[in-house]
Backbone as a chain_set.jsonl record, in Angstrom:
{"seq": "MSFAVALTFVWLGMVLAISFLEAPLKFRAPGVTLQIGLGIGRLVFRALNTVEVVLAVGIVIALAVSRPPVGFVVAFGVAVAALAVQLLAVRPRLTRRSDAVLAGEDAPRSRGHYAYVGLETVKVIALLVGGIVLLAG", "coords": {"N": [[289.839, 70.283, 162.283], [290.135, 72.47, 163.933], [287.641, 73.659, 163.891], [286.128, 71.863, 165.38], [287.36, 72.219, 167.846], [286.616, 74.871, 168.385], [283.776, 74.6, 168.517], [283.582, 72.882, 170.704], [284.562, 74.469, 172.826], [282.749, 76.584, 172.72], [280.408, 75.246, 173.449], [281.171, 74.469, 176.047], [281.448, 77.023, 177.24], [278.804, 77.971, 177.081], [277.41, 76.183, 178.776], [278.69, 76.716, 181.218], [278.064, 79.468, 181.543], [275.242, 79.558, 181.549], [274.252, 77.435, 183.229], [275.752, 77.651, 185.583], [275.881, 80.298, 186.208], [273.727, 82.08, 185.221], [271.391, 80.561, 185.936], [271.372, 80.128, 188.864], [271.469, 82.819, 189.677], [269.17, 84.136, 188.735], [267.082, 83.655, 190.495], [267.676, 85.286, 192.569], [267.169, 87.825, 191.833], [265.385, 90.888, 192.253], [261.904, 90.659, 192.758], [261.529, 88.342, 191.31], [259.681, 85.6, 191.332], [259.218, 82.18, 192.471], [257.652, 80.863, 190.554], [257.966, 82.52, 188.264], [260.759, 82.351, 187.938], [261.01, 79.586, 187.45], [259.565, 79.388, 185.057], [261.124, 80.972, 183.324], [263.513, 79.529, 183.507], [262.808, 77.051, 182.376], [262.402, 77.758, 179.673], [264.962, 78.752, 179.008], [266.668, 76.539, 179.53], [265.602, 74.637, 177.801], [266.255, 75.805, 175.363], [269.073, 75.889, 175.652], [269.678, 73.116, 175.8], [268.842, 72.313, 173.268], [270.641, 73.712, 171.631], [272.968, 72.513, 172.563], [272.711, 69.901, 171.575], [272.82, 70.453, 168.835], [275.435, 71.505, 168.682], [276.896, 69.218, 169.467], [276.315, 67.484, 167.332], [277.477, 68.998, 165.306], [280.167, 68.84, 166.091], [280.632, 66.108, 165.745], [280.332, 65.943, 162.953], [282.407, 67.673, 162.162], [284.597, 66.219, 162.995], [284.413, 63.953, 161.521], [285.867, 63.942, 159.228], [288.45, 63.803, 160.021], [290.948, 62.263, 162.127], [290.28, 62.125, 165.296], [291.981, 62.538, 168.482], [292.122, 59.772, 170.764], [291.63, 60.394, 173.426], [290.02, 62.659, 173.202], [287.742, 61.588, 171.973], [286.807, 59.915, 173.992], [286.315, 61.788, 176.085], [284.444, 63.455, 174.804], [282.432, 61.58, 174.353], [281.656, 61.112, 177.008], [280.589, 63.632, 177.66], [278.432, 63.782, 175.851], [276.967, 61.555, 176.696], [276.279, 62.383, 179.288], [274.64, 64.558, 178.636], [272.602, 63.171, 177.297], [271.498, 61.632, 179.402], [270.541, 63.695, 180.984], [268.554, 64.781, 179.266], [266.839, 62.603, 178.767], [266.245, 61.358, 181.208], [266.453, 63.04, 183.55], [265.464, 65.698, 183.006], [262.685, 65.259, 182.235], [261.52, 64.58, 184.741], [262.038, 66.905, 186.206], [260.533, 68.671, 184.705], [257.926, 67.751, 185.158], [257.689, 68.39, 187.876], [258.032, 71.203, 187.795], [255.808, 71.829, 186.239], [253.78, 71.223, 188.054], [254.298, 73.104, 190.096], [253.986, 75.491, 188.653], [251.306, 75.263, 188.138], [250.275, 75.93, 190.502], [250.404, 74.153, 192.582], [251.734, 72.833, 195.648], [254.474, 71.593, 195.36], [256.865, 69.159, 196.429], [260.326, 69.815, 197.271], [262.734, 69.189, 194.768], [265.017, 66.555, 194.157], [266.063, 66.154, 191.772], [267.267, 68.378, 190.682], [269.794, 68.362, 191.816], [270.903, 66.12, 190.591], [270.883, 67.039, 187.969], [272.659, 69.233, 188.116], [274.947, 67.86, 188.896], [275.395, 66.322, 186.59], [275.824, 68.411, 184.808], [278.234, 69.33, 185.795], [279.857, 67.128, 185.227], [279.729, 67.283, 182.425], [281.026, 69.762, 182.002], [283.639, 69.227, 182.91], [284.326, 67.132, 181.154], [284.112, 68.413, 178.632], [286.028, 70.425, 178.915], [288.393, 68.905, 179.282], [288.3, 67.454, 176.866], [288.479, 69.563, 174.977], [291.035, 70.573, 175.576], [292.595, 68.338, 174.976], [292.133, 68.19, 172.202], [293.285, 70.613, 171.407], [295.943, 70.155, 172.115], [296.527, 68.008, 170.541]], "CA": [[289.969, 70.044, 163.712], [289.959, 73.735, 164.66], [286.195, 73.897, 164.039], [285.706, 71.034, 166.506], [287.859, 72.906, 169.05], [285.75, 76.031, 168.609], [282.461, 74.138, 168.956], [283.722, 72.324, 172.051], [284.681, 75.542, 173.805], [281.473, 77.317, 172.737], [279.522, 74.412, 174.272], [281.634, 74.621, 177.427], [281.1, 78.368, 177.695], [277.357, 78.082, 177.254], [277.021, 75.445, 179.984], [279.179, 77.474, 182.376], [277.34, 80.732, 181.686], [273.82, 79.379, 181.847], [273.985, 76.553, 184.361], [276.448, 78.01, 186.815], [275.802, 81.735, 186.446], [272.371, 82.597, 185.041], [270.354, 79.801, 186.647], [271.231, 80.466, 190.29], [271.301, 84.256, 189.911], [267.834, 84.648, 188.401], [266.213, 83.56, 191.67], [268.07, 86.333, 193.518], [266.76, 89.131, 191.297], [264.185, 91.404, 192.917], [260.62, 90.452, 192.105], [261.431, 87.065, 190.607], [259.065, 84.562, 192.162], [259.56, 80.823, 192.077], [256.958, 80.56, 189.3], [258.622, 83.253, 187.177], [262.08, 81.745, 187.755], [260.847, 78.289, 186.792], [259.153, 79.632, 183.676], [262.312, 81.425, 182.587], [264.456, 78.415, 183.472], [262.364, 76.056, 181.393], [262.703, 78.273, 178.332], [266.409, 78.864, 178.816], [267.289, 75.218, 179.454], [265.161, 73.993, 176.555], [267.094, 76.386, 174.314], [270.447, 75.418, 175.854], [269.781, 71.71, 175.418], [268.73, 72.235, 171.809], [271.927, 74.161, 171.088], [273.963, 71.489, 172.897], [272.568, 68.807, 170.611], [273.339, 70.957, 167.553], [276.893, 71.571, 168.801], [277.414, 67.848, 169.47], [276.241, 67.003, 165.947], [278.51, 69.739, 164.573], [281.477, 68.275, 166.436], [280.715, 64.807, 165.059], [280.557, 66.221, 161.526], [283.749, 68.251, 162.011], [285.612, 65.195, 163.228], [284.218, 62.832, 160.599], [286.88, 64.017, 158.169], [289.787, 63.687, 160.611], [291.076, 61.253, 163.173], [290.477, 62.807, 166.577], [292.682, 61.745, 169.495], [291.267, 58.884, 171.549], [291.227, 61.126, 174.632], [288.883, 63.515, 172.879], [286.581, 60.731, 171.715], [286.307, 59.475, 175.305], [285.756, 62.958, 176.779], [283.247, 63.859, 174.067], [281.43, 60.554, 174.651], [281.166, 61.357, 178.361], [279.736, 64.828, 177.602], [277.193, 63.431, 175.141], [276.214, 60.647, 177.571], [275.694, 63.206, 180.359], [273.53, 65.291, 178.026], [271.51, 62.22, 177.029], [270.852, 61.307, 180.672], [269.762, 64.884, 181.356], [267.381, 64.939, 178.404], [265.94, 61.454, 178.788], [265.885, 60.893, 182.547], [266.332, 64.068, 184.586], [264.585, 66.796, 182.6], [261.252, 64.947, 182.336], [261.095, 64.673, 186.149], [262.038, 68.319, 186.568], [259.411, 69.295, 184.003], [256.698, 67.408, 185.894], [257.651, 69.18, 189.107], [257.785, 72.609, 187.481], [254.401, 71.906, 185.817], [252.957, 71.25, 189.268], [254.505, 74.395, 190.765], [253.373, 76.53, 187.818], [249.853, 75.108, 188.259], [249.881, 76.4, 191.822], [250.524, 73.111, 193.597], [252.863, 72.943, 196.563], [255.261, 70.391, 195.085], [258.046, 69.051, 197.291], [261.62, 70.157, 196.67], [263.183, 68.104, 193.903], [266.428, 66.17, 194.155], [266.465, 66.12, 190.37], [268.179, 69.491, 190.402], [271.148, 67.935, 192.186], [271.357, 65.233, 189.52], [271.139, 67.87, 186.794], [273.893, 69.983, 188.368], [276.032, 66.884, 188.844], [275.652, 66.01, 185.178], [276.42, 69.609, 184.216], [279.634, 69.324, 186.22], [280.508, 66.095, 184.412], [279.875, 67.835, 181.072], [282.049, 70.817, 182.021], [284.956, 68.581, 182.999], [284.555, 66.387, 179.911], [284.34, 69.358, 177.54], [287.325, 71.068, 179.156], [289.431, 67.906, 178.965], [288.263, 67.193, 175.414], [289.011, 70.725, 174.259], [292.485, 70.623, 175.794], [293.176, 67.241, 174.195], [292.119, 68.584, 170.789], [294.294, 71.664, 171.212], [297.283, 69.57, 172.249], [296.722, 66.951, 169.546]], "C": [[289.733, 71.339, 164.495], [288.477, 74.075, 164.837], [285.649, 73.097, 165.222], [286.158, 71.654, 167.828], [286.937, 74.075, 169.391], [284.376, 75.604, 169.132], [282.509, 73.585, 170.377], [283.773, 73.434, 173.093], [283.453, 76.459, 173.829], [280.483, 76.563, 173.621], [279.888, 74.56, 175.745], [281.223, 75.978, 177.991], [279.615, 78.543, 177.94], [276.894, 77.371, 178.526], [277.466, 76.212, 181.228], [278.338, 78.724, 182.612], [275.892, 80.526, 182.122], [273.617, 78.573, 183.129], [274.592, 77.033, 185.668], [276.442, 79.508, 187.103], [274.356, 82.226, 186.383], [271.354, 81.89, 185.931], [270.264, 80.153, 188.135], [270.958, 81.948, 190.541], [269.886, 84.746, 189.655], [266.891, 84.614, 189.596], [266.548, 84.61, 192.733], [267.654, 87.724, 193.054], [265.48, 89.594, 191.993], [262.927, 91.127, 192.089], [260.473, 89.14, 191.367], [260.896, 86.019, 191.582], [259.525, 83.192, 191.692], [258.921, 80.479, 190.738], [257.618, 81.263, 188.114], [259.989, 82.638, 186.884], [262.002, 80.401, 187.062], [260.446, 78.452, 185.327], [260.324, 80.061, 182.807], [263.289, 80.264, 182.422], [264.08, 77.358, 182.453], [262.677, 76.501, 179.973], [264.193, 78.267, 178.051], [267.047, 77.485, 178.664], [266.822, 74.418, 178.243], [266.015, 74.501, 175.392], [268.531, 75.894, 174.438], [270.593, 73.98, 175.39], [269.67, 71.518, 173.913], [270.049, 72.63, 171.158], [273.016, 73.132, 171.389], [273.903, 70.326, 171.911], [273.125, 69.234, 169.252], [274.867, 71.017, 167.586], [277.507, 70.17, 168.778], [277.404, 67.262, 168.063], [277.301, 67.706, 165.097], [279.902, 69.202, 164.843], [281.665, 66.926, 165.743], [281.017, 65.015, 163.578], [281.969, 66.755, 161.303], [284.835, 67.193, 162.154], [285.487, 63.996, 162.292], [285.29, 62.799, 159.515], [288.303, 63.899, 158.708], [289.783, 62.583, 161.658], [291.33, 61.959, 164.494], [291.257, 61.922, 167.546], [291.685, 60.936, 170.323], [290.765, 59.599, 172.809], [290.046, 62.035, 174.376], [287.628, 62.69, 172.674], [285.963, 60.288, 173.038], [285.635, 60.643, 176.024], [284.454, 63.414, 176.124], [282.119, 62.865, 174.325], [280.826, 60.738, 176.035], [280.221, 62.558, 178.361], [278.399, 64.511, 176.941], [276.339, 62.497, 176.004], [275.546, 61.432, 178.708], [274.498, 63.99, 179.831], [272.335, 64.367, 177.78], [270.774, 61.858, 178.315], [270.007, 62.492, 181.141], [268.46, 64.954, 180.572], [266.359, 63.816, 178.576], [265.471, 61.043, 180.182], [265.611, 62.025, 183.537], [265.339, 65.161, 184.2], [263.104, 66.448, 182.657], [260.722, 65.032, 183.771], [261.042, 66.128, 186.597], [260.869, 69.052, 185.916], [258.093, 68.989, 184.717], [256.58, 68.23, 187.174], [257.36, 70.644, 188.801], [256.365, 72.811, 186.955], [253.495, 72.034, 187.033], [253.084, 72.598, 189.979], [253.842, 75.516, 189.974], [251.852, 76.456, 187.845], [249.355, 75.498, 189.642], [249.955, 75.36, 192.914], [251.754, 73.37, 194.463], [253.693, 71.669, 196.421], [256.486, 70.352, 195.992], [259.317, 69.416, 196.527], [262.141, 68.944, 195.911], [264.674, 67.832, 194.077], [266.962, 66.092, 192.728], [267.406, 67.242, 190.001], [269.619, 69.122, 190.743], [271.724, 67.017, 191.116], [271.717, 66.05, 188.283], [272.453, 68.634, 186.947], [275.106, 69.046, 188.347], [276.398, 66.521, 187.418], [276.23, 67.21, 184.436], [277.902, 69.678, 184.573], [280.428, 68.297, 185.431], [280.742, 66.621, 183.0], [280.988, 68.877, 181.016], [283.443, 70.194, 182.036], [285.286, 67.866, 181.693], [284.859, 67.328, 178.745], [285.674, 70.078, 177.696], [288.467, 70.122, 178.794], [289.469, 67.653, 177.473], [288.833, 68.339, 174.606], [290.512, 70.838, 174.388], [293.189, 69.523, 174.984], [293.201, 67.593, 172.711], [293.175, 69.649, 170.499], [295.715, 71.104, 171.227], [297.601, 68.573, 171.128], [296.999, 67.495, 168.217]], "O": [[289.19, 71.304, 165.599], [288.1, 74.708, 165.824], [284.81, 73.59, 165.976], [285.425, 71.619, 168.816], [286.53, 74.244, 170.541], [283.871, 76.19, 170.09], [281.584, 73.796, 171.162], [283.106, 73.352, 174.124], [283.152, 77.05, 174.866], [279.798, 77.168, 174.445], [279.014, 74.753, 176.591], [280.705, 76.058, 179.105], [279.214, 79.195, 178.904], [276.073, 77.907, 179.27], [276.701, 76.343, 182.184], [277.944, 79.008, 183.743], [275.388, 81.255, 182.977], [272.879, 79.0, 184.017], [274.011, 76.842, 186.737], [276.949, 79.938, 188.139], [273.823, 82.727, 187.372], [270.55, 82.539, 186.6], [269.172, 80.45, 188.621], [270.287, 82.297, 191.513], [269.443, 85.693, 190.305], [265.995, 85.452, 189.701], [265.79, 84.799, 193.685], [267.775, 88.692, 193.804], [264.598, 88.786, 192.285], [262.905, 91.337, 190.877], [259.398, 88.847, 190.844], [261.576, 85.616, 192.526], [260.148, 83.064, 190.638], [259.563, 79.874, 189.88], [257.807, 80.649, 187.064], [260.341, 82.426, 185.724], [262.817, 80.096, 186.191], [260.938, 77.729, 184.46], [260.493, 79.572, 181.69], [263.825, 80.041, 181.337], [264.94, 76.832, 181.747], [263.163, 75.712, 179.163], [264.635, 77.831, 176.988], [267.871, 77.277, 177.774], [267.578, 73.603, 177.715], [266.445, 73.722, 174.542], [269.144, 75.521, 173.438], [271.532, 73.657, 174.662], [270.336, 70.651, 173.347], [270.519, 71.96, 170.239], [273.894, 72.903, 170.557], [274.938, 69.829, 171.468], [273.823, 68.461, 168.595], [275.521, 70.621, 166.621], [278.536, 69.961, 168.135], [278.367, 66.619, 167.647], [277.948, 67.073, 164.262], [280.727, 69.116, 163.933], [282.74, 66.641, 165.215], [281.871, 64.329, 163.017], [282.65, 66.341, 160.366], [285.874, 67.271, 161.499], [286.356, 63.125, 162.275], [285.582, 61.743, 158.954], [289.259, 63.896, 157.933], [288.734, 62.048, 162.019], [292.46, 62.349, 164.785], [291.204, 60.696, 167.446], [290.553, 61.363, 170.551], [289.613, 59.427, 173.208], [289.166, 62.173, 175.226], [286.558, 63.06, 173.157], [284.741, 60.285, 173.188], [284.515, 60.508, 176.518], [283.481, 63.723, 176.811], [280.969, 63.268, 174.497], [279.625, 60.545, 176.222], [279.164, 62.51, 178.991], [277.35, 64.933, 177.427], [275.117, 62.637, 176.038], [274.39, 61.178, 179.048], [273.466, 64.078, 180.495], [271.191, 64.745, 178.03], [269.545, 61.785, 178.318], [268.893, 62.313, 181.635], [267.391, 65.162, 181.147], [265.153, 64.058, 178.534], [264.406, 60.441, 180.32], [264.634, 61.968, 184.283], [264.463, 65.507, 184.993], [262.316, 67.285, 183.096], [259.605, 65.501, 183.993], [260.109, 66.536, 187.289], [260.286, 69.953, 186.517], [257.243, 69.868, 184.862], [255.498, 68.709, 187.513], [256.533, 71.263, 189.47], [255.77, 73.86, 187.197], [252.565, 72.84, 187.05], [252.083, 73.166, 190.415], [253.206, 76.395, 190.556], [251.176, 77.456, 187.605], [248.16, 75.41, 189.926], [249.608, 75.643, 194.061], [252.692, 74.048, 194.043], [253.62, 70.776, 197.265], [257.075, 71.39, 196.29], [259.369, 69.333, 195.3], [262.0, 67.809, 196.365], [265.485, 68.757, 194.137], [268.168, 65.978, 192.511], [268.246, 67.091, 189.114], [270.551, 69.521, 190.045], [272.902, 67.123, 190.773], [272.726, 65.79, 187.629], [273.263, 68.678, 186.021], [276.166, 69.408, 187.835], [277.577, 66.425, 187.077], [277.043, 67.039, 183.527], [278.728, 70.045, 183.738], [281.553, 68.569, 185.013], [281.82, 66.433, 182.436], [281.799, 68.874, 180.09], [284.317, 70.589, 181.265], [286.4, 67.983, 181.184], [285.768, 67.065, 177.958], [286.372, 70.314, 176.71], [289.397, 70.503, 178.082], [290.543, 67.636, 176.872], [289.586, 68.121, 173.657], [291.197, 71.162, 173.417], [294.241, 69.754, 174.388], [294.191, 67.32, 172.032], [293.866, 69.597, 169.482], [296.573, 71.528, 170.453], [298.763, 68.324, 170.805], [297.187, 66.736, 167.266]]}, "num_chains": 1, "name": "protein.A"}
């Protein structure tokens, strides 16, 4: 169970650090254009999402040998569902827009970023609650 706790809080920390710290700050750095920021963001978020999937699988494996509290199962399910929506519905739209911007087109501002940030917030809350439930259980 302690391995699942560790993986949950590593996942939480990565989402907080990348989505709520690195992502907005990179556009404020001197010399970072929209194209450069989008290029960096695509690489970083592709890596983050890959690690998130690995962490989720690791948590499933860690909990396969124990009976996790129902509260954790629900919270973990919410986090995984949010990640799935990001990967299957939101990211493809954001990728199309960033492709257009990187190709030099003047693409309109995307509302997909708001959906992505909203889902990141859901994940943060779910992972925090799930981690606390595991620690308390």
